[in-house]
Tab-separated table of C-alpha atoms in Angstrom:
chain	number	residue	atom	x	y	z
A	1	GLN	CA	-28.530	123.444	202.761
A	2	VAL	CA	-31.399	124.976	205.249
A	3	GLN	CA	-33.483	122.786	207.298
A	4	LEU	CA	-36.712	123.485	209.427
A	5	VAL	CA	-37.084	121.503	212.542
A	6	GLU	CA	-40.494	121.298	214.132
A	7	SER	CA	-41.432	120.038	217.935
A	8	GLY	CA	-44.646	119.859	220.118
A	9	GLY	CA	-47.206	118.430	218.355
A	10	GLY	CA	-49.346	115.764	220.101
A	11	LEU	CA	-52.710	114.682	221.422
A	12	VAL	CA	-54.882	116.935	223.511
A	13	GLN	CA	-58.559	116.983	224.638
A	14	ALA	CA	-60.807	119.644	223.120
A	15	GLY	CA	-60.215	123.330	225.312
A	16	GLY	CA	-56.415	122.323	226.018
A	17	SER	CA	-53.287	123.657	224.705
A	18	LEU	CA	-50.259	122.852	222.602
A	19	ARG	CA	-47.181	125.084	221.692
A	20	LEU	CA	-45.467	124.335	218.440
A	21	SER	CA	-41.753	125.152	217.710
A	22	CYS	CA	-39.814	125.461	214.715
A	23	ALA	CA	-35.929	126.204	214.294
A	24	ALA	CA	-34.193	127.112	211.201
A	25	SER	CA	-30.631	126.195	210.535
A	26	GLY	CA	-28.298	126.037	207.630
A	27	SER	CA	-27.078	128.417	205.116
A	28	ILE	CA	-29.007	131.267	206.231
A	29	PHE	CA	-28.679	134.921	205.390
A	30	SER	CA	-31.849	136.084	206.861
A	31	ILE	CA	-35.374	135.316	207.346
A	32	ASN	CA	-38.309	137.221	206.001
A	33	ASP	CA	-41.588	135.600	206.985
A	34	MET	CA	-41.773	132.323	209.271
A	35	GLY	CA	-45.288	130.371	210.036
A	36	TRP	CA	-47.387	127.800	210.075
A	37	TYR	CA	-49.753	126.286	207.676
A	38	ARG	CA	-52.288	123.218	208.344
A	39	GLN	CA	-53.708	120.265	206.257
A	40	ALA	CA	-56.319	118.136	207.444
A	41	PRO	CA	-57.251	114.711	205.623
A	42	GLY	CA	-59.260	115.486	202.185
A	43	TYR	CA	-58.649	119.234	202.847
A	44	GLN	CA	-56.129	121.546	201.238
A	45	ARG	CA	-53.158	122.989	203.124
A	46	GLU	CA	-54.212	126.421	204.779
A	47	LEU	CA	-52.323	128.987	206.312
A	48	VAL	CA	-52.734	129.416	210.028
A	49	SER	CA	-50.441	132.431	210.964
A	50	THR	CA	-47.404	133.898	209.835
A	51	ILE	CA	-45.115	136.512	211.403
A	52	TYR	CA	-42.378	138.755	209.515
A	53	ARG	CA	-39.177	139.818	210.635
A	54	ASP	CA	-40.774	142.940	212.317
A	55	GLY	CA	-43.401	141.108	214.223
A	56	ILE	CA	-46.152	141.893	212.248
A	57	ALA	CA	-48.598	138.747	212.412
A	58	VAL	CA	-51.205	137.304	210.144
A	59	TYR	CA	-53.746	134.951	211.176
A	60	ALA	CA	-56.517	132.598	209.836
A	61	ASP	CA	-60.039	134.079	210.985
A	62	SER	CA	-60.615	130.310	212.336
A	63	VAL	CA	-57.647	130.970	214.942
A	64	LYS	CA	-57.906	134.406	215.814
A	65	GLY	CA	-58.322	135.041	219.491
A	66	ARG	CA	-57.089	131.466	220.309
A	67	PHE	CA	-53.615	131.189	218.624
A	68	THR	CA	-50.627	133.422	219.352
A	69	ILE	CA	-47.254	133.538	216.955
A	70	SER	CA	-44.068	134.588	218.019
A	71	ARG	CA	-40.742	134.389	217.173
A	72	ASN	CA	-36.872	134.565	217.930
A	73	ASN	CA	-34.996	136.301	215.351
A	74	ALA	CA	-31.633	135.668	217.188
A	75	LYS	CA	-32.479	132.008	217.422
A	76	ASN	CA	-34.208	131.779	213.784
A	77	THR	CA	-37.193	130.272	215.706
A	78	VAL	CA	-40.979	130.306	215.479
A	79	TYR	CA	-43.656	129.568	217.876
A	80	LEU	CA	-47.312	128.850	217.875
A	81	GLN	CA	-49.117	129.035	221.240
A	82	MET	CA	-52.557	127.101	220.653
A	83	ASP	CA	-55.205	127.837	223.497
A	84	SER	CA	-58.994	126.791	223.523
A	85	LEU	CA	-58.285	123.970	220.793
A	86	LYS	CA	-61.079	122.496	219.078
A	87	PRO	CA	-61.402	119.042	217.273
A	88	GLU	CA	-61.438	121.207	214.044
A	89	ASP	CA	-58.027	122.283	214.595
A	90	THR	CA	-56.837	118.623	214.126
A	91	ALA	CA	-54.416	118.391	211.276
A	92	VAL	CA	-50.934	118.112	210.354
A	93	TYR	CA	-49.152	121.352	211.077
A	94	TYR	CA	-46.129	122.548	208.711
A	95	CYS	CA	-43.412	125.015	209.508
A	96	HIS	CA	-42.862	127.059	206.486
A	97	ALA	CA	-40.276	129.994	206.211
A	98	HIS	CA	-39.168	132.451	203.591
A	99	ILE	CA	-35.260	132.355	203.655
A	100	TYR	CA	-32.420	134.322	202.115
A	101	THR	CA	-29.425	132.305	201.679
A	102	GLY	CA	-27.626	134.911	200.186
A	103	ARG	CA	-28.397	138.669	199.824
A	104	PHE	CA	-30.532	138.245	196.743
A	105	ILE	CA	-31.444	134.834	196.791
A	106	SER	CA	-34.376	133.355	198.634
A	107	ASP	CA	-36.710	130.303	198.611
A	108	ASN	CA	-39.290	129.122	200.364
A	109	PHE	CA	-38.825	126.060	202.979
A	110	TRP	CA	-41.323	123.448	204.466
A	111	GLY	CA	-40.633	121.558	207.922
A	112	GLN	CA	-41.736	117.612	207.743
A	113	GLY	CA	-44.997	118.309	209.839
A	114	THR	CA	-45.795	117.556	213.114
A	115	GLN	CA	-49.449	115.961	214.086
A	116	VAL	CA	-51.740	117.825	216.306
A	117	THR	CA	-54.893	115.504	217.303
A	118	VAL	CA	-57.544	117.448	219.408
A	119	SER	CA	-60.240	114.816	220.769
A	120	SER	CA	-63.706	116.260	221.756
């Protein structure tokens, strides 16, 4: 059994900052990519950022230069530092991880979601 537990969402004014954290626990052999998706009301879930085990990171164009993703492999944790937040960043943010639970067995896992609200 694998769990992803998120923290750090909340309400912030435009221009402010928030830091999201997501910790994976359970029967984990290794973790490939970890990252964040978001879903605003009436919109599809979209990739915000993901980071691979070797540290290579990918960002959506809409957050480049404002958000920074990082991970601690020893703690199976991924972080998302969000700066210069805009009202359009308002969404439920979901942690995602591609986890190997065995040498050749892997699956995609999701957190429960954390609300980020940016007021104008």
